[in-house]
Backbone as JSON Lines, residues from 0, in Angstrom:
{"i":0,"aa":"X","n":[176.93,258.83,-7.87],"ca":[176.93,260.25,-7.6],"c":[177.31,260.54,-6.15]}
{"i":1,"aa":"X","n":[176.91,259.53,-5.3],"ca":[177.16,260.08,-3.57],"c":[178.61,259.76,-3.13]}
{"i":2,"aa":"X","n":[179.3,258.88,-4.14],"ca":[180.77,258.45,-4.47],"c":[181.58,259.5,-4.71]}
{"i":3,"aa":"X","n":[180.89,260.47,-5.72],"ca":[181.84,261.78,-6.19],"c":[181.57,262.77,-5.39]}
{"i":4,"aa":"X","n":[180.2,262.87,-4.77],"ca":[180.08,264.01,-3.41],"c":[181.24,263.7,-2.17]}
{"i":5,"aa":"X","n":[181.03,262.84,-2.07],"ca":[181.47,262.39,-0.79],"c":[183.37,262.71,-1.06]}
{"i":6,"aa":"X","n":[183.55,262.31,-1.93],"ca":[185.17,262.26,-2.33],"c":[185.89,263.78,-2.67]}
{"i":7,"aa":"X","n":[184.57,264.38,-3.18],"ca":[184.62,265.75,-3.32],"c":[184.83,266.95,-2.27]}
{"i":8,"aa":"X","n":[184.01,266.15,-1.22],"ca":[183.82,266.4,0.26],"c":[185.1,266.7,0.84]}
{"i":9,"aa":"X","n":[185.76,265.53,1.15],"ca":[187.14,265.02,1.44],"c":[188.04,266.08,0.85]}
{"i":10,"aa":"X","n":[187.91,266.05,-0.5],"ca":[189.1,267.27,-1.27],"c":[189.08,268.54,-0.41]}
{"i":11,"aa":"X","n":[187.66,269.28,-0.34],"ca":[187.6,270.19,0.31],"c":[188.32,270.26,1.87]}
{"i":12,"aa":"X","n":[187.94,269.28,2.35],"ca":[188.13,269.1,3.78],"c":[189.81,269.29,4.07]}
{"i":13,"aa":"X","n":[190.5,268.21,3.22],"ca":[192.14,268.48,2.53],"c":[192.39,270.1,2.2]}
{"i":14,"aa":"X","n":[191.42,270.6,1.36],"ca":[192.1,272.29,1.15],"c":[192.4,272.85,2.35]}
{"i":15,"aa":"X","n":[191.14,272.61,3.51],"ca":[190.91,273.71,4.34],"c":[192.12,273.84,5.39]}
{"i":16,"aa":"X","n":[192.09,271.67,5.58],"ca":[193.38,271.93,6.68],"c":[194.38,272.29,6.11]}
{"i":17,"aa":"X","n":[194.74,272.14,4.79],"ca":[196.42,272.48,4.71],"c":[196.09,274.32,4.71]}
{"i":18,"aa":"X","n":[195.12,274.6,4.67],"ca":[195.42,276.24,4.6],"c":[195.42,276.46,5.86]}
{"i":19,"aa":"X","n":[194.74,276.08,7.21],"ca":[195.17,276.22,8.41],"c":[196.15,275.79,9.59]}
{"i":20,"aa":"X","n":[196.9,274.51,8.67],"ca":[197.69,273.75,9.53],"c":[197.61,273.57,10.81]}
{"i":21,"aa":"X","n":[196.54,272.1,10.82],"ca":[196.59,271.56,11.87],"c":[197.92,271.2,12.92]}
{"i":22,"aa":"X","n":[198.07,270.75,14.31],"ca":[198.74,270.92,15.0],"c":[199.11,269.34,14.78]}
{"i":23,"aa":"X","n":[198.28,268.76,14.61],"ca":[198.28,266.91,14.74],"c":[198.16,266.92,12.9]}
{"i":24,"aa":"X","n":[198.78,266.05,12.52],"ca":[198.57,265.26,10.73],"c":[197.83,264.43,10.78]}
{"i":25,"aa":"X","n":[197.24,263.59,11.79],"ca":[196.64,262.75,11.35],"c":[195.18,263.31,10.85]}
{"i":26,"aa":"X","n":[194.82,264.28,10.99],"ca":[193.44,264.54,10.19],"c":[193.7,264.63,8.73]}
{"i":27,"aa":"X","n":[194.94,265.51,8.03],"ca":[195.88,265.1,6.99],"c":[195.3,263.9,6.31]}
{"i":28,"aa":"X","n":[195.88,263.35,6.76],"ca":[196.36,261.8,6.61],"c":[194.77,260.94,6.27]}
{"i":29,"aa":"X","n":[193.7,261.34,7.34],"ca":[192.34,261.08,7.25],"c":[191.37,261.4,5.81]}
{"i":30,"aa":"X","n":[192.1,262.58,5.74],"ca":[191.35,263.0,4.0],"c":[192.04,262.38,3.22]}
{"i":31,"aa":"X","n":[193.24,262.21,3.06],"ca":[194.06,261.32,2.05],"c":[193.64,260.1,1.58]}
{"i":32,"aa":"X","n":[193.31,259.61,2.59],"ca":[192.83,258.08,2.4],"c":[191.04,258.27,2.23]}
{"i":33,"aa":"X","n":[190.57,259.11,2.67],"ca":[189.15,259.62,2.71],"c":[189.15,259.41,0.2]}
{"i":34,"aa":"X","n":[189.95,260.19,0.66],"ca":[190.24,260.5,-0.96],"c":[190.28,259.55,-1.78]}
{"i":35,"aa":"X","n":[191.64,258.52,-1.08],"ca":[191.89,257.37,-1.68],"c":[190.93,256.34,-1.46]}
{"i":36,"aa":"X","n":[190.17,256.01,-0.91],"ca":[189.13,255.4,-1.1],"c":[187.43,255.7,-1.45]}
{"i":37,"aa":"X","n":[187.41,256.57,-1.89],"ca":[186.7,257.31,-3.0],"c":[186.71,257.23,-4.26]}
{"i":38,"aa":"X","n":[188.05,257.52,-4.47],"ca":[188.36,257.22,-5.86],"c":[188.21,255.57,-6.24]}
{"i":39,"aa":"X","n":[189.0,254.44,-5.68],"ca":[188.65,253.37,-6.26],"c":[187.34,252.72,-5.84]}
{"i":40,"aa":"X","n":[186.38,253.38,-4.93],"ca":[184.78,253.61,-5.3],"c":[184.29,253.92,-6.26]}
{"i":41,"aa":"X","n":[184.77,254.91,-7.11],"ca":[184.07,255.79,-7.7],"c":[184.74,254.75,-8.97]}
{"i":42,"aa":"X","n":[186.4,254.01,-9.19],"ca":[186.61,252.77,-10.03],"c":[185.51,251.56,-10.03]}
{"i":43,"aa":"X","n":[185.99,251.64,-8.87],"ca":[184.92,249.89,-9.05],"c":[183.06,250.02,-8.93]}
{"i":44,"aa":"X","n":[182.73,251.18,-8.97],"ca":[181.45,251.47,-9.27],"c":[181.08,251.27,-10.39]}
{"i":45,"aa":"X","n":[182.13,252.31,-11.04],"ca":[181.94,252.21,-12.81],"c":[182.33,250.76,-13.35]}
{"i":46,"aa":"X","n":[183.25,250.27,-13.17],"ca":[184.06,248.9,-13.38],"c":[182.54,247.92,-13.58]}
{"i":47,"aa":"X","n":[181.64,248.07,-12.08],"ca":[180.91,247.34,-11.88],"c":[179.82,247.14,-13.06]}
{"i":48,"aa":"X","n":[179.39,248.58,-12.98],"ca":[178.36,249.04,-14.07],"c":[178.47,248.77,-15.42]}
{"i":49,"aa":"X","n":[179.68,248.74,-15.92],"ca":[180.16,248.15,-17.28],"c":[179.69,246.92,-17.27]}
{"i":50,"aa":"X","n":[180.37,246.4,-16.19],"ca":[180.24,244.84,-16.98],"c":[178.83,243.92,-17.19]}
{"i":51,"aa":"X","n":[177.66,245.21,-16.34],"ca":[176.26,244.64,-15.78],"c":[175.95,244.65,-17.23]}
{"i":52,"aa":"X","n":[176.28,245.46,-17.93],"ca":[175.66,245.65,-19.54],"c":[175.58,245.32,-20.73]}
């Protein structure tokens, strides 16, 4: 669950700058990967949990 907050987090964080356009991308760039490593958290969480069972 703190996998999908957190990643969820990130999305938001992604809306806000592209609606204000930052001056620098790399904050951009920071949620992207914020994102992208969330998601194969939020894979290999579940991945994990399967196979415990």
């Amino acid at each position: 669950m703190t996998l999908v907050v957190g990643t969820a987090l990130w999305a938001v964080a992604l809306v806000v700058l592209l609606i204000i356009r930052p001056v620098h991308t790399w904050s951009i760039w920071t949620c992207v990967a914020g994102i992208g490593l969330g998601l194969f958290g939020v894979y290999y969480v579940h991945r994990r949990d399967s196979r415990r069972r």
